[in-house]
XYZ file of C-alpha atoms in Angstrom:
741
model
C -20.313 2.474 73.975
C -18.901 0.168 76.626
C -18.142 -3.351 76.085
C -21.904 -5.594 76.464
C -23.424 -8.889 75.484
C -26.247 -8.417 72.843
C -28.687 -10.280 70.705
C -29.488 -9.087 67.609
C -33.229 -7.149 67.793
C -33.224 -6.922 63.442
C -35.720 -9.109 61.656
C -34.381 -10.397 58.131
C -37.091 -9.482 55.627
C -39.047 -6.884 57.689
C -39.150 -2.969 57.509
C -36.875 -1.481 59.518
C -38.937 1.411 61.258
C -38.363 4.712 63.732
C -40.738 6.115 65.972
C -38.739 9.650 65.877
C -36.221 11.382 65.273
C -34.276 10.330 68.627
C -34.195 6.371 67.720
C -32.824 6.843 64.180
C -29.056 6.727 63.477
C -27.930 8.100 59.488
C -24.378 6.434 58.946
C -22.643 7.248 55.664
C -19.841 4.397 55.059
C -16.881 6.282 53.213
C -13.550 5.010 52.079
C -10.976 4.286 49.685
C -11.899 1.925 46.860
C -11.174 -1.823 48.265
C -11.273 -0.986 51.879
C -14.399 -2.900 52.651
C -16.922 -1.027 53.093
C -19.363 -3.038 51.625
C -18.375 -6.423 53.382
C -18.923 -4.326 56.623
C -22.569 -2.857 56.093
C -23.124 -6.954 55.330
C -21.383 -7.644 58.521
C -23.323 -5.645 60.322
C -26.613 -5.919 59.220
C -25.473 -9.725 59.550
C -25.117 -8.906 63.567
C -28.094 -7.084 63.797
C -30.458 -9.965 62.294
C -31.168 -8.167 59.279
C -29.469 -10.888 57.441
C -29.939 -14.563 57.634
C -26.950 -14.817 55.655
C -23.999 -12.915 54.398
C -23.165 -12.370 50.732
C -19.791 -12.010 49.405
C -18.674 -9.344 47.464
C -16.936 -11.241 45.037
C -19.528 -13.394 43.992
C -22.071 -10.109 43.609
C -24.189 -11.678 46.237
C -24.171 -8.527 48.680
C -26.883 -6.537 49.590
C -25.683 -3.630 48.643
C -24.208 -4.322 45.291
C -27.422 -5.233 43.905
C -27.122 -2.745 40.574
C -25.690 -5.200 37.222
C -23.257 -3.447 36.801
C -21.766 -3.486 40.568
C -21.770 -7.369 40.372
C -20.447 -7.764 37.321
C -17.287 -5.815 38.051
C -17.063 -6.714 42.067
C -16.965 -2.737 42.801
C -19.952 -0.428 44.096
C -20.918 1.921 41.695
C -24.014 3.762 43.606
C -25.249 4.765 47.149
C -27.143 2.339 48.485
C -29.024 2.288 51.911
C -29.010 -0.737 53.850
C -31.265 -0.287 57.199
C -31.176 -2.411 60.370
C -31.927 -2.171 64.205
C -30.014 -2.382 67.236
C -30.644 -1.615 71.066
C -33.720 0.362 70.134
C -32.580 2.202 67.301
C -33.252 2.051 63.498
C -29.464 2.410 61.636
C -29.476 3.720 58.169
C -25.868 2.228 56.807
C -25.459 4.342 53.309
C -22.598 2.185 51.775
C -20.619 4.680 49.056
C -18.721 4.059 46.014
C -14.808 4.846 47.260
C -13.736 4.748 43.555
C -13.311 8.252 42.358
C -15.120 8.689 40.079
C -18.257 8.011 41.536
C -18.005 11.124 44.138
C -21.844 12.562 42.985
C -22.879 9.440 45.372
C -20.389 9.665 48.186
C -22.079 13.586 48.411
C -25.436 12.108 48.564
C -24.261 9.843 51.314
C -22.658 13.025 53.206
C -25.784 14.844 52.846
C -28.040 12.493 53.833
C -26.032 11.357 56.678
C -25.649 13.087 60.611
C -22.290 10.788 60.918
C -19.228 9.290 59.067
C -17.864 5.671 59.649
C -14.713 6.308 57.283
C -13.102 2.612 56.314
C -9.328 2.051 55.929
C -7.503 -1.050 54.687
C -4.452 -2.028 56.555
C -3.702 -4.148 53.823
C -2.723 -1.030 51.425
C 0.105 1.565 51.186
C -0.596 3.852 54.394
C 0.316 6.921 51.873
C -2.224 6.306 49.294
C -5.048 6.178 52.478
C -4.345 9.053 53.941
C -4.029 11.212 50.653
C -7.591 9.902 49.220
C -8.973 9.994 52.937
C -7.900 13.440 53.628
C -10.531 14.962 50.957
C -13.265 12.967 52.663
C -12.457 14.390 55.891
C -11.846 17.779 55.602
C -15.371 17.950 54.257
C -16.932 16.431 57.154
C -14.694 18.621 59.458
C -15.586 21.673 57.881
C -19.675 20.872 58.532
C -19.065 19.371 62.130
C -20.090 16.011 61.359
C -18.789 13.475 63.942
C -16.413 10.329 62.377
C -14.981 7.485 63.636
C -12.428 5.183 62.146
C -12.520 1.502 60.952
C -10.047 -0.408 60.327
C -10.327 -3.569 57.760
C -7.836 -6.457 56.733
C -6.040 -6.987 59.690
C -6.491 -10.907 59.010
C -4.241 -9.963 56.044
C -0.267 -10.825 56.432
C 2.103 -7.801 57.217
C -0.862 -5.497 58.756
C -0.932 -3.207 61.557
C -3.661 -1.647 63.524
C -0.738 0.775 65.132
C 0.632 2.184 62.383
C -3.038 2.626 60.723
C -3.944 4.239 63.414
C -1.266 6.934 63.766
C -1.927 7.664 59.827
C -5.733 8.287 60.550
C -4.522 10.535 63.352
C -2.484 12.713 61.162
C -5.823 13.455 59.438
C -7.238 15.919 62.278
C -3.967 17.405 61.597
C -0.723 17.551 63.574
C -1.445 19.823 66.199
C -4.669 17.011 67.359
C -3.149 13.931 66.579
C -4.793 12.846 69.969
C -8.405 13.299 68.878
C -8.254 10.071 66.814
C -7.501 6.987 69.527
C -7.978 3.650 69.389
C -11.188 2.180 71.754
C -10.244 -1.169 71.270
C -7.038 -3.337 70.592
C -6.636 -6.014 68.413
C -6.328 -9.384 69.794
C -3.947 -11.978 67.741
C -3.867 -15.720 67.544
C -0.217 -17.665 66.936
C 1.895 -17.232 64.344
C 1.021 -19.294 61.303
C 3.997 -21.091 59.050
C 4.364 -17.704 57.343
C 4.429 -15.911 60.148
C 1.051 -14.089 60.414
C -0.671 -13.949 63.383
C -4.408 -14.181 62.619
C -6.812 -11.525 64.364
C -9.428 -13.473 67.151
C -10.759 -10.596 68.978
C -10.534 -7.147 71.003
C -10.021 -5.856 74.141
C -11.411 -2.935 75.443
C -9.088 0.418 76.699
C -11.413 1.779 79.277
C -13.373 -1.613 80.594
C -10.134 -4.198 80.413
C -12.823 -6.738 78.859
C -11.257 -9.476 76.040
C -13.645 -10.505 73.682
C -12.616 -13.559 71.873
C -13.973 -15.041 68.752
C -10.987 -18.001 67.612
C -14.297 -20.372 68.729
C -16.757 -18.388 66.276
C -18.858 -17.081 69.091
C -17.847 -13.846 71.047
C -17.140 -14.871 74.413
C -15.315 -12.671 77.544
C -11.935 -14.075 78.235
C -9.541 -12.579 80.548
C -7.051 -10.917 79.244
C -3.020 -12.604 79.117
C -0.567 -11.146 81.112
C 1.577 -9.640 77.676
C -1.288 -7.984 76.767
C -1.692 -6.081 80.159
C 1.639 -3.809 79.188
C 0.550 -2.605 75.771
C -3.250 -2.327 76.960
C -2.008 -0.150 80.112
C -0.346 2.589 77.650
C -3.177 2.607 75.083
C -5.251 2.725 77.892
C -3.550 6.105 79.326
C -3.488 8.011 76.086
C -7.230 7.181 75.244
C -8.255 8.490 79.322
C -6.014 11.475 78.469
C -7.469 11.801 75.190
C -11.292 12.202 76.353
C -10.321 13.903 79.276
C -8.853 16.561 77.254
C -12.176 16.463 74.898
C -14.260 16.781 78.199
C -16.811 19.422 79.442
C -15.821 18.891 82.908
C -12.851 20.549 83.429
C -11.820 19.067 86.690
C -11.352 15.994 85.404
C -7.582 16.609 84.206
C -6.609 17.756 87.358
C -8.121 14.917 89.236
C -6.449 12.612 86.720
C -2.966 14.202 86.914
C -3.123 14.108 90.634
C -3.547 10.336 90.853
C -7.566 10.230 91.316
C -8.963 7.233 89.492
C -11.779 8.066 87.187
C -14.724 6.051 87.061
C -15.457 4.074 84.330
C -19.119 5.004 83.519
C -17.941 9.038 83.437
C -15.029 8.184 80.703
C -17.754 6.487 78.809
C -20.222 9.395 78.936
C -17.749 11.899 78.459
C -16.720 10.253 75.156
C -20.143 9.901 73.769
C -20.737 13.771 74.080
C -17.124 13.943 72.330
C -18.098 11.258 69.273
C -21.341 13.157 69.126
C -19.601 16.311 69.149
C -17.402 15.740 66.449
C -14.760 16.986 68.187
C -13.127 12.969 69.095
C -12.643 10.102 66.533
C -12.469 6.502 67.715
C -10.563 3.913 66.107
C -11.971 0.450 65.902
C -11.042 -2.758 63.973
C -13.754 -5.118 62.550
C -13.605 -8.058 60.375
C -16.377 -9.992 58.989
C -17.596 -13.451 60.573
C -16.379 -16.841 59.760
C -18.504 -19.756 58.962
C -21.825 -20.083 60.438
C -21.045 -16.945 62.942
C -23.320 -14.232 63.276
C -21.185 -11.423 65.069
C -17.696 -10.680 63.280
C -14.817 -9.298 65.182
C -15.765 -5.524 66.075
C -19.346 -5.812 64.843
C -21.201 -5.385 67.917
C -18.996 -2.785 68.906
C -19.307 -0.445 65.993
C -23.333 -1.068 66.458
C -23.066 0.189 70.051
C -20.677 3.057 68.970
C -23.329 4.728 66.452
C -26.407 3.889 68.662
C -24.394 5.428 72.194
C -21.799 7.650 70.817
C -23.135 9.598 67.114
C -25.767 11.937 67.440
C -29.594 11.554 65.954
C -31.328 13.710 63.799
C -32.859 15.590 66.440
C -29.150 16.539 67.884
C -27.749 18.038 64.427
C -28.203 20.873 62.865
C -30.194 21.264 59.868
C -29.083 23.091 56.684
C -30.661 26.778 55.883
C -33.847 27.401 53.933
C -35.427 29.588 52.701
C -38.490 30.792 50.741
C -38.363 30.139 46.665
C -38.003 33.820 46.005
C -34.469 33.843 48.627
C -36.236 34.977 51.597
C -34.178 33.374 54.599
C -36.299 31.815 57.063
C -36.214 30.471 60.250
C -34.245 26.952 60.478
C -36.576 23.943 60.046
C -37.210 21.878 63.267
C -36.710 18.092 63.163
C -39.790 16.883 65.170
C -42.390 14.750 63.273
C -45.222 17.200 64.062
C -43.907 20.221 62.521
C -44.316 21.496 58.660
C -42.539 19.174 56.221
C -39.268 19.796 54.784
C -37.903 17.171 53.178
C -34.905 16.664 49.904
C -34.648 14.389 47.564
C -31.063 13.196 47.926
C -30.740 9.944 44.947
C -32.537 9.810 41.904
C -32.253 5.915 40.112
C -34.729 4.267 38.265
C -36.382 0.466 39.452
C -37.046 -1.607 35.700
C -40.407 -2.189 37.810
C -41.903 0.893 39.618
C -39.993 3.297 37.501
C -38.565 6.461 38.880
C -37.468 6.151 42.371
C -36.358 9.192 44.703
C -34.698 8.535 47.428
C -35.497 11.172 50.313
C -34.508 12.855 53.526
C -36.916 14.005 55.742
C -35.325 16.706 57.882
C -38.848 17.930 59.206
C -42.316 16.644 59.681
C -43.923 13.531 58.541
C -44.236 12.543 55.096
C -46.617 10.079 53.734
C -48.190 8.362 50.868
C -50.993 10.286 48.674
C -50.031 13.469 50.548
C -50.231 16.770 48.053
C -46.007 18.192 48.250
C -44.551 20.947 46.595
C -41.424 19.976 44.828
C -38.838 23.119 44.792
C -35.448 22.862 43.074
C -33.233 25.059 41.423
C -30.343 22.428 40.720
C -27.546 21.490 42.109
C -24.799 24.292 43.312
C -21.326 24.420 41.314
C -20.764 23.967 37.378
C -22.281 20.415 37.823
C -25.506 20.698 38.043
C -26.103 24.746 37.343
C -27.716 24.223 34.427
C -30.044 22.843 35.732
C -33.596 24.707 35.773
C -35.308 26.123 38.505
C -38.843 24.346 38.986
C -41.413 24.417 40.942
C -44.376 22.358 41.207
C -46.968 20.730 43.477
C -46.676 16.704 43.154
C -48.601 14.366 44.805
C -46.357 11.554 46.967
C -46.880 8.135 45.321
C -45.990 4.464 47.409
C -43.362 4.920 50.504
C -40.980 2.436 50.798
C -37.648 2.036 52.486
C -34.873 0.813 50.669
C -32.814 -2.623 52.110
C -29.960 -2.531 48.636
C -32.342 -3.885 45.769
C -35.251 -4.830 47.885
C -38.105 -1.784 48.315
C -39.855 -3.033 51.438
C -43.707 -0.847 51.862
C -43.885 1.641 54.881
C -46.462 3.810 55.795
C -44.738 7.166 57.029
C -41.416 8.269 56.998
C -40.738 10.816 60.076
C -38.329 13.642 60.716
C -34.539 12.198 60.363
C -35.422 9.192 58.306
C -35.417 8.302 54.995
C -37.421 6.630 52.588
C -37.611 6.163 48.701
C -41.136 7.659 46.784
C -42.191 6.325 43.563
C -42.991 8.425 40.495
C -42.546 11.986 42.208
C -43.312 13.395 39.705
C -40.153 15.576 37.923
C -38.600 15.761 40.970
C -34.285 15.340 40.592
C -31.797 15.509 42.817
C -31.327 18.401 45.430
C -35.228 19.286 45.427
C -36.790 20.344 47.968
C -40.185 19.122 49.481
C -42.012 20.987 51.901
C -45.903 21.697 52.347
C -47.625 23.458 49.481
C -49.143 26.499 51.959
C -45.318 27.141 52.867
C -43.066 26.174 49.966
C -39.480 25.815 51.174
C -35.905 25.964 49.275
C -33.136 24.333 51.370
C -29.520 25.724 50.856
C -27.852 23.690 48.164
C -25.003 20.851 48.013
C -21.542 21.377 45.877
C -20.645 19.161 43.563
C -17.390 19.067 41.352
C -17.238 20.086 38.128
C -17.129 16.699 35.811
C -14.462 17.366 33.096
C -14.081 13.894 31.111
C -15.231 15.060 27.816
C -17.222 11.414 26.384
C -18.235 12.651 22.665
C -21.255 9.763 21.685
C -23.169 9.418 18.680
C -25.964 6.911 18.170
C -25.311 3.570 16.686
C -27.931 3.233 14.010
C -30.958 4.722 12.863
C -32.937 3.015 15.585
C -31.082 5.060 18.474
C -30.722 8.228 17.121
C -34.940 8.106 18.386
C -34.173 7.141 21.980
C -30.495 8.760 22.226
C -31.510 12.286 23.833
C -34.275 10.745 26.075
C -31.586 8.234 27.003
C -28.955 10.979 28.025
C -31.493 12.822 29.523
C -32.586 10.336 31.456
C -29.110 9.528 32.818
C -28.508 13.016 33.819
C -31.606 13.534 35.999
C -30.233 10.443 37.726
C -26.891 11.513 38.241
C -26.384 15.720 38.845
C -22.067 14.392 38.379
C -22.867 14.091 34.425
C -23.329 17.255 32.565
C -24.578 16.615 29.079
C -23.588 19.192 26.122
C -25.209 19.996 22.620
C -21.494 21.802 21.345
C -22.679 24.157 18.392
C -19.374 24.435 17.370
C -18.134 21.063 16.725
C -21.939 19.817 16.513
C -20.671 16.341 19.245
C -23.294 15.592 21.682
C -20.643 15.576 24.551
C -21.214 13.621 28.260
C -18.860 15.231 30.748
C -17.959 12.544 33.025
C -15.347 12.223 36.415
C -12.909 9.656 35.134
C -12.887 6.603 32.747
C -15.116 4.374 34.919
C -17.661 7.167 35.185
C -18.023 6.969 31.409
C -17.731 2.887 30.989
C -20.938 3.418 33.637
C -22.446 5.695 31.479
C -22.181 3.880 28.465
C -23.446 0.474 29.757
C -26.492 1.780 31.191
C -27.251 3.227 28.195
C -27.253 0.350 26.578
C -28.701 -2.002 28.929
C -30.932 -0.042 31.354
C -32.124 2.383 28.210
C -31.722 0.165 25.299
C -29.648 2.981 23.045
C -26.326 1.934 21.903
C -24.002 4.896 21.209
C -20.461 5.246 19.553
C -17.973 7.157 21.534
C -16.280 9.338 19.084
C -12.595 11.643 19.886
C -14.271 14.805 21.797
C -12.934 18.065 19.352
C -12.277 20.928 21.186
C -13.959 24.559 19.433
C -11.199 25.770 16.916
C -11.611 28.852 15.504
C -10.044 31.031 12.746
C -8.441 34.661 12.232
C -6.893 36.929 9.441
C -3.379 37.230 10.032
C -2.739 40.476 8.192
C -5.168 42.620 6.505
C -6.003 41.419 2.874
C -9.136 42.427 0.136
C -11.406 39.936 -1.853
C -13.417 40.518 -4.403
C -16.814 38.639 -4.658
C -18.407 38.243 -8.062
C -21.578 36.517 -8.638
C -22.524 36.447 -12.403
C -24.769 34.251 -13.668
C -27.022 34.440 -16.807
C -28.345 31.292 -18.443
C -31.633 32.705 -19.693
C -34.308 34.364 -17.813
C -34.079 35.639 -14.185
C -30.543 35.459 -13.643
C -27.860 37.067 -10.833
C -25.725 39.682 -10.904
C -24.198 40.912 -7.368
C -20.140 41.903 -7.311
C -18.853 43.217 -3.791
C -15.205 44.113 -3.051
C -14.196 43.818 0.617
C -11.443 44.649 3.317
C -10.271 42.679 5.904
C -8.023 43.114 8.685
C -7.406 41.054 12.119
C -9.141 42.834 15.537
C -8.125 42.232 19.042
C -9.206 38.491 20.479
C -12.912 38.358 22.089
C -13.536 41.173 19.210
C -15.763 38.705 17.105
C -16.812 39.537 13.836
C -17.527 43.513 13.297
C -19.204 44.704 9.363
C -18.456 48.355 8.359
C -19.875 49.917 4.994
C -18.116 52.381 3.402
C -19.425 52.178 -0.096
C -19.840 55.626 -1.937
C -21.978 57.071 -4.691
C -24.453 54.514 -4.638
C -22.388 51.211 -6.302
C -23.792 48.521 -4.029
C -27.725 49.874 -3.472
C -28.550 49.957 0.521
C -31.289 47.585 0.264
C -27.867 45.078 -0.812
C -25.587 46.037 1.980
C -27.340 44.084 5.092
C -27.282 40.978 1.988
C -23.547 41.339 1.491
C -22.763 41.709 5.528
C -24.977 38.605 5.992
C -23.521 36.609 3.561
C -19.827 37.446 5.026
C -21.074 36.614 8.279
C -22.886 33.649 7.352
C -19.092 32.066 5.704
C -17.230 33.636 8.889
C -19.827 30.578 10.566
C -18.245 28.262 8.327
C -14.691 29.129 8.460
C -12.881 29.796 5.468
C -9.532 27.664 5.461
C -10.385 24.703 8.210
C -14.284 24.656 9.165
C -14.489 26.050 12.399
C -15.749 30.126 13.089
C -14.198 33.126 11.937
C -13.583 35.279 14.772
C -12.122 38.798 15.509
C -11.839 40.766 12.294
C -13.113 43.688 10.759
C -15.058 43.185 7.163
C -14.839 46.739 5.166
C -17.417 46.863 2.101
C -15.703 49.080 -0.272
C -17.131 49.212 -3.482
C -18.908 46.744 -6.017
C -22.061 46.672 -9.414
C -25.167 45.448 -9.189
C -27.956 45.134 -11.920
C -31.159 46.828 -12.749
C -32.699 43.349 -12.812
C -30.886 40.516 -12.152
C -29.631 41.554 -8.387
C -31.143 40.256 -5.709
C -30.562 39.655 -1.667
C -29.653 36.067 -2.774
C -27.271 37.359 -5.110
C -25.307 39.442 -3.133
C -25.402 36.926 0.346
C -23.400 34.580 -2.070
C -21.082 37.460 -3.193
C -20.772 38.424 -0.046
C -19.666 34.992 1.232
C -17.357 34.423 -2.205
C -15.421 37.874 -1.282
C -14.490 36.589 1.836
C -13.054 33.373 0.933
C -11.080 34.940 -1.914
C -10.137 37.488 0.998
C -8.809 34.414 2.864
C -6.565 32.158 0.180
C -4.846 36.206 -0.204
C -3.291 35.908 3.278
C -2.214 33.548 6.366
C -5.175 31.958 8.405
C -4.169 31.136 11.757
C -6.140 28.686 14.187
C -6.801 29.697 17.322
C -7.223 27.407 20.476
C -9.614 28.033 23.606
C -6.716 28.095 26.686
C -8.056 27.438 29.959
C -6.999 28.608 33.101
C -6.106 25.524 35.360
C -5.431 25.301 39.477
C -4.246 21.916 40.926
C -4.405 21.444 44.491
C -1.537 18.611 44.968
C 0.651 17.206 47.637
C 3.545 18.945 48.522
C 5.138 16.096 47.201
C 3.779 16.632 43.872
C 4.219 20.201 42.828
C 7.487 19.263 40.995
C 5.912 16.856 38.838
C 2.971 18.532 38.135
C 4.828 21.461 37.134
C 6.829 19.093 34.653
C 3.733 17.459 33.219
C 1.536 21.102 32.603
C 4.942 22.669 30.676
C 5.000 19.230 28.606
C 1.147 20.495 28.072
C 2.381 24.182 26.550
C 1.289 25.474 30.005
C 2.386 28.923 31.703
C 3.247 28.781 34.872
C 1.209 31.498 36.869
C 2.376 31.031 40.315
C 2.159 28.813 43.361
C -0.085 29.305 46.679
C 0.173 27.561 49.536
C -3.459 26.001 50.667
C -1.825 24.317 53.640
C 0.738 22.776 55.999
C 1.161 19.634 53.027
C -0.591 21.104 49.950
C 0.140 23.784 47.266
C -2.085 25.087 44.431
C -0.609 25.423 41.041
C -2.087 27.950 38.897
C -1.239 27.798 35.170
C -2.741 28.524 31.881
C -2.685 25.505 29.325
C -4.204 24.477 25.608
C -7.538 22.655 26.081
C -6.753 20.070 23.720
C -3.934 19.213 25.922
C -6.327 18.902 29.130
C -8.939 16.534 27.715
C -7.784 13.604 29.750
C -6.151 15.499 32.379
C -8.297 14.330 35.437
C -7.344 10.389 34.068
C -3.607 11.305 34.175
C -3.748 13.539 37.276
C -5.081 10.732 39.413
C -2.284 8.730 37.944
C 0.275 11.433 38.205
C -0.627 12.181 41.844
C -1.806 8.732 43.273
C -5.521 9.708 43.572
C -4.357 12.765 45.736
C -4.499 16.245 43.385
C -7.733 17.472 42.165
C -7.802 20.512 39.499
C -10.905 22.941 38.163
C -10.687 24.588 34.719
C -12.275 27.350 33.602
C -12.097 29.078 29.567
C -9.565 31.995 29.857
C -9.434 32.919 25.556
C -8.668 31.382 22.266
C -5.060 32.348 20.955
C -3.143 31.281 18.261
C -2.129 27.982 17.973
C 1.814 26.791 16.969
C 1.996 26.854 13.315
C 3.322 23.150 13.232
C 0.625 22.424 15.096
C -1.888 23.875 12.893
C -0.549 22.368 9.975
C -0.936 18.878 11.236
C -4.427 19.839 12.110
C -5.233 21.006 8.910
C -3.542 17.650 7.174
C -5.159 15.523 9.424
C -8.649 17.420 7.988
C -7.906 17.196 4.619
C -7.188 13.776 4.798
C -10.722 12.953 6.656
C -12.218 14.800 4.068
C -10.797 12.286 1.628
C -11.725 9.465 3.568
C -14.956 10.314 4.127
């Protein structure tokens, strides 16, 4: 982690390989959209020699953004793996999308990684950076994942490395800002006509060495006189921060007593604190200009990864059980141990078909091995509906991905990542283990997709391919959920946001050849009777031959919410023969399912059969079913039928600054506030009950209202009466649709 001069060790076009867990570093790059993660990966790959020249996001030419959607939109939408080699280590750089809609790809990257680089842009608003970054920072903190911060876009006018460092310091909490400190200070050149001083190099705080890039090459130069003051102040803070996290308790006394501390000792303690996840260095980085191979900060970053971040052998592995849930000892991160691996991502390749990105936690995975695939679906509403499955599967070809390329390899050792082709029906989150001792890894959570997209096939040719295309789409992306709504008869794809829905439609069309039309999503309404009433169903038809004769009289009365439909037989004297009472009930229930006023199911009523008439020849089961349905419709015509709408329990987690705006917005959606709860020093959980018809797009609206910092969940509570004026508008809209149809 010190300042050293390097030559790259990678070779463009060759698959990076790992000898064992100790020589692997799995690093996920996370950060807000537009922070420069993909450009940074490109710069690191160039410096390490894995690329001969760097591509640009604007040109769709980067190694990470190889999907046609990414190239067209100039934005990452999926997890991408770019392995490089540096100082004897294989570094798996996992580039994640920064847009909130693709959180599933982010979670996959976090599962596969052992450390995280938080990439923040100095050109974006500090509050927005902090709000969007905090949630992921807290996720990493909860599992003790080592973190470092990289500040980008310092070449932009009016940017401040110091200000962004202070912002990132707040991520660790107000009581621990000194655990997020810079390792280097940016060096700027002379101010231009616009008053902006370009970034030209970095100064190492521990060594005092200055590496200048103004000539296009990384050269060591002596610090200038004006650099020495800020350098010493920042150096003192860094040393105090390192000593505070040191396991050697005598260092602080020695330092406060005026004694000097050897740089090698400081670097060693710093590396241990970073690997432990208790200290988080901040660095600056900028891509190389022109033909220069080493961008500003890229060598320092690669050093940090290899020397400061832990190898898989130093990280605690997820817990495992047998498929029936019996706890088992934690797997050992050893290439010679029994196999324990996990599918962290599933994708489709136009040439090789289905690809599974696998993280091997223990053992070694080889082509043609037979492994046991066990899956229970992912934890949480986003994946909980996936059925449990087990099978012995033969492993296909192994490859290490380099962006969109697949480079064949002969094995994947513990701690490393590889792609497996045609791994049976394995899905994201499935565990691979030895067939003789099948295991199941603890699941990882995903948020519930909350934006509905109702779709229908565009034409007859698309109908046959629609179900298969949707199934493959959901299998690849566990943050999508497919619903066949029995009440509204709609096919609904639940997504994370608008960008997520756009990508789903585009992939259905371009990847699976299915054209679909989006239609308005309908919430499942219900009907009920507002008061007690009676009805008479008369089905008498005699037109020669065998006729129909059935008459029944019923009473209908409302019941408490959630009761459903009750049927009571109070016929006396045999006016309706015993064998036809069930027929009347069947007809009543069939009509209730179809609805009596607006086409929505009738619920929460008691239907009592009071009387009726029959004929010895013309009465039949079918005749009394029809009579029962007619009686229910006649009863509905003589009373007011209420529309019931579903109401959801909503929990909205927002920074305190947005609580008032959120509560006002929920009130405008006919929401009823249930209460608020202070979650931590800066965030509040707002609980409310809101009609589902009012929150169809709430995931999009909340993101806009809170600048991306708010999150919410919802759960069905009950159906309750809809306001009469709104119900009347829906009835009128339904009649107009029927006429136009």
